[in-house]
Amino acid sequence: MKSYLTELKTPSGDQRCKQLEDLQKKLQDFKSEKENVPSNSKIPSSRLSDIRKEILKLNQQLISSLDSLSKENSQKSIVYRQAAGPMGAAVNSSAAAHFTSEIRDFFNGLDDLRKFFLSCSTVFPENAVVKRRIFVYWGLGEGFLQTSGSEEENTPDEIVDKILKEFQEQGLIEPAIKKRKQPQHVKSYRMDPLVRSAVTLLSKEAKFFDYDGKGNVLPQRDWISGLDFEGNLVVEENRSERLCLQKGIVVEKDERRKFSKEKKIRPEVSQTELAKVLILFNINEPFPDLQLAGLTQLKDENAGQMKEQARSGFQDEECQSFLSGSWPGSAKSHIEVQSREFLKGLTSMKNLRFLSLQGISRITELPHSIGNHSNLVILDLKECHNLEILSEEIVKLVKLRYLDVSDCHLLADMPKGLGALSELQVLKGFVISNRKQNRRSGTLDDLKELRNLRKLTINTRSKDFPTGIDLSALHELGEKGVLRNLTIVWGPAEPNKAPKLENQMVKEDNQMNKKLPEQLEKLDLQCFPKSTATWLTPESLPNLEKLYIRGGNLANLGKSKWSKVKTSRLKYLNELKTRQLG
């Protein structure tokens, strides 16, 4: 920034010079305090983050001033073509070079994992809010996140949290804080547009992604044409191995090189290039099956196997990640497809590790071939509102760590045998079936062998849940495993419920342990239908740090104080008698 002030010929008494001096003093004071603070004490990391934000803000102001000066003094300024974010104008190439150089030094000092995550932030539209979950899924899907054991510090979520915190402290991203949300609980972030424009250049150089002239990820139709945004042929060695679906973007005529009538624009991508694709990622295409069909047709043409109609979707044995639904955090959470035919294209993806169909309509069930994906680590079916059946074939996915079927409201039950998924760490949307006579329905007993399961979300329409049998299964899951995070959501009671065998139920309940796992650290109850719960006491949950209860008929939380609970959220509880938690 000193070089910026020199170039602007800023007098020593200028306010911007004073700001720079003040920032330098703050950094020096922070450094001195950190050196003198006792080893058992901590300085809030938010202080350093605030200082970095002030530095970034002043940096942007200086770049904007350089741009204005350049426009006044010269008509021959070279325009920096990347998006200029909140400044709303192009910046002078010299000023941009200074800023990009700073980001480049930081980028080059990162390991491959951090470079990858920083580049992933540029895939999304400018100022987009991106949830942490997509970084976890994507990192696992491409094998960047390598974990060992089931210790808390080694979980993918913890690794990603640490990296995002580093980026936040550097001023590269900022948390998307919602109203009444505490900063330490934020799991969504956005990247500053100016930072994004610089990282885009570095990401392209590193061949993480391909971009057009406006800094947007190159749409699939341009990628497969073998041309860059100016119409130049791209050699195979310079092409990214990540392919993105994107809704129609109008490219102005003067932004593409004019071609002679003799030169035809035709697909130049080779079968070898298509075979190297690591991921197919949908950014904002509302009808992904149409583009998938076109891509399949291209592969058939390149292979000399013309078909009248190609609707089987993308087929590639090397592809590791496939996300054709909506990415977590996107404004459009519902994706339309004409049919389920595109799912057939998943059959040949033997190396598939990350499959997300989040928010896609018309998917009533998965193809039986899903069981063939023995390398699958993440299966994301969140918000597939038409999903009715979860294939029993998924019990063959022995490497699966994340299974999300939350907000699949038509899903009536779970398949038996989920205990075979020994690597499973997160299970969201487990359905408790009220159909007692349906022997095909999975129960919580099926989960007792999941020793690595640390997060479980349960959906039930039974007011009697959890019974003694359910509590016993959950208790064993925590005692013999690592379950630390439990969410239970009660929906409206299911009509025409099968009759209970009262005598048998009472007898079984009396033999069961009626407590939740003592090791639970977070408990989230939504729409709890009863006024009291004998298993909801501070004595039975001695390690609980977070207690969320939203909606329902709960009237009291017992007589004892929840003194060890650090965070509590009690909302929409009209019957609750107010008491202090700690």
Coordinates of C-alpha atoms in Angstrom, one line a residue:
M1 CA 0.0 0.0 0.0
K2 CA 3.0 2.3 0.5
S3 CA 3.7 2.0 -3.2
Y4 CA 0.1 2.9 -4.0
L5 CA 0.5 6.1 -1.9
T6 CA 3.8 6.9 -3.6
E7 CA 2.2 6.5 -7.0
L8 CA -0.7 8.8 -6.0
K9 CA 1.9 11.3 -4.6
T10 CA -0.1 11.4 -1.4
P11 CA 1.1 14.1 1.1
S12 CA 2.1 12.8 4.6
G13 CA -0.8 14.5 6.2
D14 CA -3.4 12.8 4.0
Q15 CA -6.1 10.8 5.9
R16 CA -5.1 7.6 4.0
C17 CA -1.5 7.9 5.3
K18 CA -2.8 8.3 8.8
Q19 CA -5.0 5.2 8.3
L20 CA -2.0 3.2 7.1
E21 CA 0.1 4.3 10.1
D22 CA -2.8 3.4 12.4
L23 CA -3.0 -0.1 10.9
Q24 CA 0.7 -0.6 11.3
K25 CA 0.5 0.4 14.9
K26 CA -2.5 -2.0 15.5
L27 CA -0.5 -4.9 14.0
Q28 CA 2.5 -4.1 16.1
D29 CA 0.5 -3.9 19.3
F30 CA -1.2 -7.2 18.4
K31 CA 2.2 -8.8 17.8
S32 CA 3.6 -7.5 21.1
E33 CA 0.5 -8.6 23.1
K34 CA 0.7 -12.0 21.5
E35 CA 4.3 -12.4 22.5
N36 CA 3.7 -11.4 26.1
V37 CA 0.4 -13.2 26.7
P38 CA 0.6 -16.3 28.9
S39 CA 0.6 -19.6 27.1
N40 CA -2.6 -20.7 28.7
S41 CA -4.5 -17.5 27.5
K42 CA -5.8 -16.7 24.1
I43 CA -6.2 -13.5 22.2
P44 CA -9.5 -13.4 20.3
S45 CA -8.8 -14.2 16.6
S46 CA -11.6 -11.8 15.6
R47 CA -9.2 -8.9 16.4
L48 CA -6.7 -9.9 13.8
S49 CA -9.5 -10.6 11.3
D50 CA -10.9 -7.1 11.9
I51 CA -7.5 -5.6 11.3
R52 CA -7.1 -7.5 8.0
K53 CA -10.5 -6.3 6.9
E54 CA -9.5 -2.7 7.5
I55 CA -6.3 -3.3 5.4
L56 CA -8.3 -4.8 2.6
K57 CA -10.8 -1.9 2.6
L58 CA -8.0 0.7 2.5
N59 CA -6.3 -1.3 -0.2
Q60 CA -9.5 -1.2 -2.4
Q61 CA -9.8 2.6 -1.8
L62 CA -6.2 3.1 -3.0
I63 CA -6.8 1.0 -6.1
S64 CA -9.9 2.9 -6.9
S65 CA -8.0 6.2 -6.6
L66 CA -5.3 4.9 -8.9
D67 CA -7.9 4.0 -11.5
S68 CA -9.5 7.5 -11.3
L69 CA -6.0 9.1 -11.7
S70 CA -5.2 7.0 -14.6
K71 CA -8.4 7.9 -16.4
E72 CA -7.7 11.6 -15.9
N73 CA -4.1 11.6 -17.0
S74 CA -4.1 9.1 -19.9
Q75 CA -6.5 7.8 -22.5
K76 CA -4.2 4.8 -23.1
S77 CA -4.7 3.0 -19.8
I78 CA -4.8 -0.7 -20.1
V79 CA -8.1 -2.0 -18.7
Y80 CA -8.0 -4.8 -16.3
R81 CA -10.8 -7.1 -17.5
Q82 CA -11.6 -9.0 -14.4
A83 CA -14.7 -8.0 -12.4
A84 CA -14.0 -5.1 -10.0
G85 CA -16.5 -6.0 -7.3
P86 CA -18.1 -3.2 -5.3
M87 CA -16.0 -0.5 -7.1
G88 CA -18.3 -1.0 -10.1
A89 CA -15.6 -0.2 -12.6
A90 CA -12.5 -1.6 -14.2
V91 CA -9.2 -0.9 -12.5
N92 CA -5.9 0.2 -13.8
S93 CA -3.6 -2.7 -14.8
S94 CA -0.8 -1.4 -12.7
A95 CA -2.9 -1.1 -9.6
A96 CA -4.5 -4.5 -10.3
A97 CA -1.0 -6.0 -10.7
H98 CA 0.0 -4.8 -7.3
F99 CA -3.0 -6.3 -5.6
T100 CA -2.8 -9.5 -7.6
S101 CA 0.9 -9.8 -6.7
E102 CA 0.0 -9.8 -3.0
I103 CA -2.7 -12.5 -3.5
R104 CA -0.3 -14.5 -5.7
D105 CA 2.4 -14.5 -3.0
F106 CA -0.2 -15.8 -0.5
F107 CA -1.6 -18.3 -3.0
N108 CA 1.8 -19.7 -3.9
G109 CA 2.6 -20.3 -0.2
L110 CA -0.4 -22.5 0.2
D111 CA -0.5 -26.3 0.0
D112 CA -2.6 -28.0 -2.7
L113 CA -5.6 -28.5 -0.4
R114 CA -5.8 -24.8 0.4
K115 CA -5.2 -23.7 -3.2
F116 CA -8.0 -26.0 -4.2
F117 CA -10.5 -24.6 -1.7
L118 CA -9.6 -21.0 -2.5
S119 CA -10.1 -21.8 -6.2
C120 CA -13.5 -23.5 -5.5
S121 CA -14.8 -20.2 -4.1
T122 CA -14.4 -18.7 -7.6
V123 CA -16.8 -21.2 -9.2
F124 CA -19.8 -19.6 -7.6
P125 CA -21.3 -16.3 -8.8
E126 CA -19.9 -13.0 -7.4
N127 CA -21.0 -12.3 -3.9
A128 CA -22.6 -15.8 -3.6
V129 CA -23.0 -17.3 -0.1
V130 CA -21.4 -20.7 0.0
K131 CA -22.0 -23.2 2.8
R132 CA -19.1 -25.0 4.4
R133 CA -20.7 -28.3 3.5
I134 CA -19.9 -28.0 -0.2
F135 CA -16.2 -27.7 0.6
V136 CA -16.3 -30.8 2.8
Y137 CA -18.1 -32.8 0.1
W138 CA -16.0 -31.5 -2.7
G139 CA -12.7 -32.1 -0.9
L140 CA -13.7 -35.6 0.0
G141 CA -15.0 -36.3 -3.5
E142 CA -11.7 -35.4 -5.2
G143 CA -9.6 -37.0 -2.5
F144 CA -8.0 -33.8 -1.2
L145 CA -9.3 -34.5 2.3
Q146 CA -7.4 -37.5 3.6
T147 CA -8.4 -38.3 7.2
S148 CA -7.1 -41.0 9.6
G149 CA -9.1 -42.4 12.4
S150 CA -12.3 -41.1 13.9
E151 CA -10.9 -38.5 16.3
E152 CA -12.7 -35.2 16.4
E153 CA -9.8 -33.2 15.2
N154 CA -9.3 -35.4 12.2
T155 CA -12.9 -35.2 10.8
P156 CA -13.3 -33.5 7.4
D157 CA -15.6 -30.9 9.0
E158 CA -12.9 -29.8 11.5
I159 CA -10.2 -29.7 8.8
V160 CA -12.4 -27.5 6.6
D161 CA -13.4 -25.2 9.5
K162 CA -9.7 -24.7 10.2
I163 CA -8.9 -23.7 6.6
L164 CA -11.9 -21.4 6.3
K165 CA -10.9 -19.7 9.5
E166 CA -7.4 -19.1 8.1
F167 CA -8.9 -17.6 5.0
Q168 CA -11.2 -15.4 7.1
E169 CA -8.3 -14.2 9.2
Q170 CA -6.4 -13.3 6.0
G171 CA -9.4 -11.2 4.8
L172 CA -10.0 -13.4 1.8
I173 CA -13.5 -14.5 2.8
E174 CA -16.0 -13.2 5.3
P175 CA -18.7 -15.1 7.3
A176 CA -22.3 -14.6 6.1
I177 CA -23.8 -13.8 9.5
K178 CA -27.5 -14.1 9.8
K179 CA -29.6 -12.1 12.3
R180 CA -29.1 -13.4 15.9
K181 CA -26.4 -15.8 14.7
Q182 CA -23.2 -15.9 16.7
P183 CA -20.1 -15.5 14.6
Q184 CA -18.5 -18.7 16.0
H185 CA -21.6 -20.7 14.7
V186 CA -21.5 -19.4 11.1
K187 CA -21.0 -22.1 8.5
S188 CA -21.5 -19.9 5.4
Y189 CA -19.1 -17.6 3.7
R190 CA -18.7 -15.2 0.8
M191 CA -15.6 -14.0 -1.1
D192 CA -14.8 -10.3 -1.7
P193 CA -15.3 -9.6 -5.4
L194 CA -11.8 -8.0 -5.7
V195 CA -10.2 -11.1 -4.1
R196 CA -12.2 -13.3 -6.3
S197 CA -11.0 -11.6 -9.5
A198 CA -7.4 -12.1 -8.4
V199 CA -7.9 -15.7 -7.3
T200 CA -9.6 -16.4 -10.7
L201 CA -6.4 -15.6 -12.5
L202 CA -4.3 -17.8 -10.2
S203 CA -6.8 -20.7 -10.4
K204 CA -6.7 -20.6 -14.2
E205 CA -2.9 -20.6 -14.2
A206 CA -3.0 -23.6 -11.9
K207 CA -5.6 -25.3 -14.2
F208 CA -8.1 -25.8 -11.4
F209 CA -10.9 -24.3 -13.6
D210 CA -11.4 -22.5 -17.0
Y211 CA -12.9 -19.1 -17.1
D212 CA -14.4 -16.7 -19.6
G213 CA -13.4 -13.0 -20.1
K214 CA -15.6 -11.8 -17.2
G215 CA -14.1 -14.2 -14.6
N216 CA -17.0 -16.7 -14.7
V217 CA -16.3 -20.4 -14.9
L218 CA -16.4 -21.5 -18.5
P219 CA -19.8 -23.0 -19.4
Q220 CA -19.9 -26.6 -20.6
R221 CA -20.8 -25.7 -24.1
D222 CA -17.7 -23.5 -24.5
W223 CA -15.5 -26.1 -22.7
I224 CA -16.5 -28.9 -25.1
S225 CA -16.1 -26.7 -28.2
G226 CA -12.3 -26.7 -27.5
L227 CA -12.2 -22.9 -27.6
D228 CA -11.4 -20.2 -25.0
F229 CA -13.7 -17.2 -24.5
E230 CA -11.9 -15.3 -27.4
G231 CA -12.4 -18.2 -29.8
N232 CA -8.9 -19.5 -29.7
L233 CA -8.3 -23.3 -29.8
V234 CA -7.1 -24.6 -26.4
V235 CA -4.5 -27.2 -26.4
E236 CA -5.2 -30.3 -24.3
E237 CA -2.4 -29.7 -21.8
N238 CA -3.9 -26.3 -20.8
R239 CA -7.4 -27.4 -20.2
S240 CA -8.9 -27.9 -16.8
E241 CA -10.1 -31.3 -15.8
R242 CA -13.2 -29.9 -14.1
L243 CA -16.4 -29.4 -16.2
C244 CA -19.2 -27.1 -15.1
L245 CA -22.9 -26.8 -16.1
Q246 CA -24.1 -23.3 -16.3
K247 CA -27.3 -21.7 -17.6
G248 CA -27.2 -19.7 -20.8
I249 CA -24.8 -16.8 -20.7
V250 CA -25.1 -14.3 -23.6
V251 CA -21.6 -13.7 -25.1
E252 CA -21.4 -10.4 -26.8
K253 CA -20.2 -10.6 -30.4
D254 CA -17.3 -8.2 -29.9
E255 CA -16.0 -10.4 -27.1
R256 CA -15.3 -13.3 -29.4
R257 CA -12.8 -13.2 -32.2
K258 CA -14.5 -12.9 -35.6
F259 CA -14.1 -16.0 -37.6
S260 CA -13.9 -16.2 -41.4
K261 CA -16.7 -18.0 -43.2
E262 CA -14.3 -20.8 -44.1
K263 CA -13.5 -21.5 -40.4
K264 CA -16.1 -23.6 -38.8
I265 CA -16.6 -23.8 -35.1
R266 CA -16.9 -27.5 -34.3
P267 CA -16.2 -29.7 -31.3
E268 CA -12.4 -30.1 -30.9
V269 CA -12.3 -31.9 -27.6
S270 CA -10.8 -35.3 -27.8
Q271 CA -12.1 -38.5 -26.2
T272 CA -8.9 -38.4 -24.2
E273 CA -9.8 -35.0 -22.7
L274 CA -13.3 -36.1 -21.9
A275 CA -12.0 -39.3 -20.2
K276 CA -9.9 -37.1 -17.9
V277 CA -12.8 -35.1 -16.4
L278 CA -12.7 -35.3 -12.6
I279 CA -16.0 -33.6 -11.8
L280 CA -19.2 -32.5 -13.4
F281 CA -20.5 -29.6 -11.3
N282 CA -23.8 -27.8 -11.8
I283 CA -23.5 -24.1 -11.0
N284 CA -26.9 -22.8 -11.9
E285 CA -28.3 -24.8 -14.8
P286 CA -32.0 -25.4 -14.0
F287 CA -32.4 -28.2 -16.6
P288 CA -29.1 -30.2 -16.3
D289 CA -30.4 -33.3 -18.1
L290 CA -30.5 -31.4 -21.4
Q291 CA -26.8 -30.5 -21.2
L292 CA -25.9 -34.0 -20.0
A293 CA -27.7 -35.5 -23.0
G294 CA -25.7 -33.2 -25.3
L295 CA -22.4 -34.2 -23.7
T296 CA -23.3 -37.8 -24.0
Q297 CA -24.0 -37.3 -27.7
L298 CA -20.7 -35.6 -28.1
K299 CA -18.9 -38.6 -26.5
D300 CA -20.8 -40.9 -28.9
E301 CA -19.8 -38.9 -31.9
N302 CA -16.2 -38.8 -30.9
A303 CA -16.2 -42.5 -30.4
G304 CA -17.9 -43.0 -33.8
Q305 CA -21.0 -44.4 -32.3
M306 CA -23.8 -42.1 -33.5
K307 CA -27.2 -42.5 -31.9
E308 CA -30.5 -41.0 -32.8
Q309 CA -31.2 -39.9 -29.2
A310 CA -28.8 -39.7 -26.3
R311 CA -30.4 -39.2 -22.9
S312 CA -28.4 -41.5 -20.8
G313 CA -26.4 -38.7 -19.1
F314 CA -22.7 -38.2 -18.6
Q315 CA -20.7 -41.5 -18.7
D316 CA -17.0 -41.5 -17.7
E317 CA -15.2 -44.1 -15.7
E318 CA -12.6 -41.6 -14.5
C319 CA -15.2 -39.0 -13.1
Q320 CA -14.9 -38.7 -9.3
S321 CA -17.6 -36.2 -8.5
F322 CA -21.0 -35.6 -10.0
L323 CA -23.2 -32.7 -8.8
S324 CA -26.1 -32.0 -11.1
G325 CA -28.5 -30.8 -8.5
S326 CA -28.4 -27.5 -6.7
W327 CA -25.2 -26.7 -4.8
P328 CA -25.7 -26.0 -1.0
G329 CA -26.5 -22.4 -0.6
S330 CA -27.7 -21.7 -4.1
A331 CA -30.8 -19.4 -4.4
K332 CA -32.5 -22.0 -6.6
S333 CA -33.0 -25.1 -4.5
H334 CA -35.2 -26.9 -7.0
I335 CA -33.9 -28.4 -10.3
E336 CA -36.2 -29.6 -13.1
V337 CA -35.5 -32.7 -15.3
Q338 CA -37.6 -34.1 -18.0
S339 CA -37.0 -37.7 -17.0
R340 CA -34.8 -40.0 -14.8
E341 CA -33.0 -41.3 -17.9
F342 CA -29.9 -39.3 -17.2
L343 CA -29.3 -41.4 -14.1
K344 CA -28.4 -44.4 -16.3
G345 CA -25.2 -42.5 -17.2
L346 CA -24.0 -43.1 -13.7
T347 CA -23.6 -46.8 -14.3
S348 CA -20.1 -46.6 -15.8
M349 CA -18.7 -44.1 -13.3
K350 CA -16.7 -46.7 -11.3
N351 CA -14.5 -44.1 -9.6
L352 CA -17.4 -41.9 -8.4
R353 CA -16.8 -40.6 -4.9
F354 CA -19.2 -37.7 -4.6
L355 CA -22.8 -37.9 -6.0
S356 CA -25.2 -35.1 -5.3
L357 CA -28.7 -34.9 -6.8
Q358 CA -29.9 -32.3 -4.3
G359 CA -33.2 -30.7 -5.2
I360 CA -33.8 -32.6 -8.4
S361 CA -37.4 -33.3 -9.3
R362 CA -39.0 -36.5 -10.6
I363 CA -36.5 -38.8 -8.8
T364 CA -38.8 -41.3 -7.1
E365 CA -36.0 -43.8 -6.6
L366 CA -32.4 -44.5 -7.4
P367 CA -31.4 -47.0 -10.1
H368 CA -30.3 -50.4 -8.8
S369 CA -26.9 -49.8 -10.3
I370 CA -26.2 -47.4 -7.4
G371 CA -24.8 -50.4 -5.5
N372 CA -22.1 -50.7 -8.1
H373 CA -20.4 -47.5 -6.9
S374 CA -18.1 -49.2 -4.3
N375 CA -15.9 -46.1 -4.1
L376 CA -18.8 -43.7 -3.3
V377 CA -18.0 -41.6 -0.2
I378 CA -20.8 -39.0 -0.3
L379 CA -24.4 -39.5 -1.4
D380 CA -26.4 -36.3 -1.2
L381 CA -30.1 -36.6 -1.9
K382 CA -31.3 -33.7 0.2
E383 CA -34.5 -32.0 -0.9
C384 CA -35.3 -34.7 -3.5
H385 CA -39.0 -34.1 -2.8
N386 CA -40.3 -36.9 -5.0
L387 CA -38.0 -39.6 -3.6
E388 CA -40.2 -42.4 -2.2
I389 CA -37.8 -45.4 -2.0
L390 CA -34.2 -45.6 -0.9
S391 CA -32.8 -48.6 -2.7
E392 CA -31.6 -51.5 -0.6
E393 CA -28.5 -51.5 -2.9
I394 CA -27.0 -48.6 -0.9
V395 CA -26.0 -51.1 1.8
K396 CA -23.3 -52.2 -0.7
L397 CA -21.6 -48.7 -0.5
V398 CA -19.1 -49.8 2.1
K399 CA -17.0 -46.7 1.8
L400 CA -19.9 -44.3 2.3
R401 CA -19.2 -41.6 5.0
Y402 CA -22.0 -39.1 4.3
L403 CA -25.6 -40.0 3.6
D404 CA -28.1 -37.1 3.4
V405 CA -31.8 -37.8 2.7
S406 CA -33.1 -34.9 4.7
D407 CA -36.2 -33.0 3.5
C408 CA -37.3 -36.0 1.4
H409 CA -40.8 -35.8 2.7
L410 CA -42.2 -38.7 0.6
L411 CA -39.6 -41.2 1.9
A412 CA -41.6 -43.6 4.1
D413 CA -38.9 -45.8 5.6
M414 CA -35.3 -46.8 5.4
P415 CA -33.8 -50.0 4.0
K416 CA -32.6 -52.7 6.3
G417 CA -29.0 -53.5 6.7
L418 CA -27.5 -49.9 7.0
G419 CA -25.2 -51.3 9.7
A420 CA -23.1 -52.7 6.9
L421 CA -22.0 -49.1 6.2
S422 CA -19.2 -49.3 8.7
E423 CA -17.4 -46.1 7.5
L424 CA -20.6 -43.9 7.8
Q425 CA -19.9 -40.7 9.8
V426 CA -22.9 -38.6 9.1
L427 CA -26.5 -39.8 8.5
K428 CA -29.2 -37.1 7.9
G429 CA -32.9 -37.9 7.4
F430 CA -33.1 -41.4 8.9
V431 CA -36.9 -42.2 8.8
I432 CA -38.6 -43.9 11.7
S433 CA -41.4 -45.9 10.1
N434 CA -44.7 -46.3 11.8
R435 CA -45.6 -49.3 9.8
K436 CA -44.9 -51.9 12.4
Q437 CA -45.8 -54.8 10.2
N438 CA -43.4 -53.8 7.4
R439 CA -40.5 -56.1 7.9
R440 CA -38.5 -54.4 5.1
S441 CA -38.2 -51.2 7.1
G442 CA -34.9 -50.4 8.8
T443 CA -34.9 -49.5 12.5
L444 CA -32.4 -47.8 14.9
D445 CA -31.2 -51.3 15.8
D446 CA -29.7 -51.5 12.4
L447 CA -27.4 -48.6 13.3
K448 CA -25.9 -50.0 16.4
E449 CA -22.9 -51.3 14.6
L450 CA -22.0 -47.9 13.1
R451 CA -19.0 -47.2 15.4
N452 CA -17.9 -44.2 13.3
L453 CA -21.3 -42.4 13.2
R454 CA -20.9 -39.0 14.9
K455 CA -23.9 -37.1 13.6
L456 CA -27.4 -38.5 13.2
T457 CA -30.6 -36.7 12.2
I458 CA -33.9 -38.6 12.7
N459 CA -37.3 -37.9 11.2
T460 CA -40.4 -39.4 12.8
R461 CA -44.2 -39.0 12.7
S462 CA -44.8 -41.0 15.9
K463 CA -45.7 -39.1 19.0
D464 CA -44.4 -42.1 21.0
F465 CA -40.9 -41.7 19.7
P466 CA -38.4 -42.4 21.3
T467 CA -39.6 -45.6 23.0
G468 CA -37.5 -47.5 25.4
I469 CA -36.3 -49.6 22.5
D470 CA -35.3 -46.5 20.5
L471 CA -33.5 -45.0 23.5
S472 CA -31.6 -48.2 24.1
A473 CA -30.4 -48.4 20.5
L474 CA -29.3 -44.7 20.6
H475 CA -27.6 -45.3 24.0
E476 CA -25.6 -48.2 22.7
L477 CA -24.7 -46.2 19.5
G478 CA -23.2 -43.6 21.8
E479 CA -21.6 -45.9 24.3
K480 CA -19.8 -48.1 21.8
G481 CA -19.3 -45.5 19.1
V482 CA -18.6 -41.8 18.7
L483 CA -22.2 -40.3 18.3
R484 CA -21.9 -36.7 19.5
N485 CA -24.6 -34.8 17.5
L486 CA -28.2 -35.9 17.5
T487 CA -31.2 -34.1 15.9
I488 CA -34.8 -35.4 16.1
V489 CA -37.6 -33.9 14.0
W490 CA -41.2 -34.8 14.7
G491 CA -43.7 -34.4 11.8
P492 CA -47.5 -34.6 11.7
A493 CA -48.9 -37.9 12.9
E494 CA -49.2 -40.5 10.2
P495 CA -52.9 -41.6 9.5
N496 CA -54.0 -45.2 9.6
K497 CA -51.2 -46.2 11.8
A498 CA -50.9 -50.0 12.5
P499 CA -52.1 -51.0 16.0
K500 CA -49.5 -51.4 18.7
L501 CA -48.9 -54.6 20.6
E502 CA -49.3 -52.9 24.0
N503 CA -48.3 -55.7 26.3
Q504 CA -45.2 -56.6 24.3
M505 CA -44.2 -52.9 24.0
V506 CA -44.5 -52.3 27.8
K507 CA -42.6 -55.5 28.5
E508 CA -39.8 -54.5 26.1
D509 CA -39.7 -50.9 27.4
N510 CA -39.2 -52.1 31.0
Q511 CA -36.1 -54.0 29.9
M512 CA -34.5 -51.0 28.1
N513 CA -32.1 -48.2 29.1
K514 CA -34.3 -45.1 28.9
K515 CA -31.5 -42.6 28.4
L516 CA -29.9 -40.8 25.4
P517 CA -26.1 -41.3 25.0
E518 CA -24.3 -39.5 27.8
Q519 CA -21.6 -38.5 25.4
L520 CA -23.9 -36.3 23.4
E521 CA -22.4 -32.8 22.9
K522 CA -25.3 -31.3 20.8
L523 CA -29.0 -32.1 20.9
D524 CA -31.5 -30.5 18.6
L525 CA -35.2 -31.3 19.1
Q526 CA -37.8 -29.9 16.7
C527 CA -41.6 -30.0 17.2
F528 CA -41.4 -32.2 20.2
P529 CA -45.1 -33.4 20.8
K530 CA -45.1 -34.0 24.5
S531 CA -45.0 -31.7 27.5
T532 CA -42.2 -33.6 29.3
A533 CA -39.4 -36.0 28.6
T534 CA -37.8 -38.1 31.3
W535 CA -34.6 -38.5 29.2
L536 CA -34.2 -34.8 28.9
T537 CA -32.3 -33.8 32.1
P538 CA -28.9 -32.3 32.8
E539 CA -28.0 -35.4 34.9
S540 CA -28.5 -37.8 32.0
L541 CA -26.7 -35.6 29.5
P542 CA -23.5 -34.5 31.5
N543 CA -21.5 -33.6 28.4
L544 CA -24.1 -31.6 26.5
E545 CA -22.8 -28.2 25.3
K546 CA -25.5 -27.2 22.8
L547 CA -29.2 -27.6 23.4
Y548 CA -31.6 -26.5 20.6
I549 CA -35.4 -26.9 21.1
R550 CA -37.7 -25.4 18.5
G551 CA -41.5 -25.7 18.4
G552 CA -43.7 -28.3 20.0
N553 CA -45.4 -28.7 23.4
L554 CA -42.5 -29.0 25.8
A555 CA -43.6 -27.4 29.1
N556 CA -40.5 -27.7 31.3
L557 CA -36.9 -28.8 31.3
G558 CA -36.9 -30.3 34.8
K559 CA -35.9 -28.8 38.1
S560 CA -32.1 -28.9 37.8
K561 CA -30.0 -26.3 36.0
W562 CA -28.3 -27.0 32.7
S563 CA -25.1 -25.4 34.0
K564 CA -22.7 -27.1 31.5
V565 CA -24.7 -26.0 28.4
K566 CA -22.8 -23.3 26.6
T567 CA -25.3 -22.5 23.9
S568 CA -29.0 -22.9 24.0
R569 CA -31.8 -21.9 21.6
L570 CA -35.4 -22.2 22.8
K571 CA -37.9 -21.0 20.2
Y572 CA -41.6 -21.2 19.5
L573 CA -42.3 -22.9 22.8
N574 CA -45.6 -21.4 24.0
E575 CA -46.0 -23.9 26.9
L576 CA -42.5 -23.7 28.3
K577 CA -42.2 -22.4 31.8
T578 CA -39.2 -20.0 31.8
R579 CA -36.3 -21.2 33.9
Q580 CA -32.6 -20.4 33.8
L581 CA -30.4 -22.9 32.0
G582 CA -27.3 -22.2 34.0

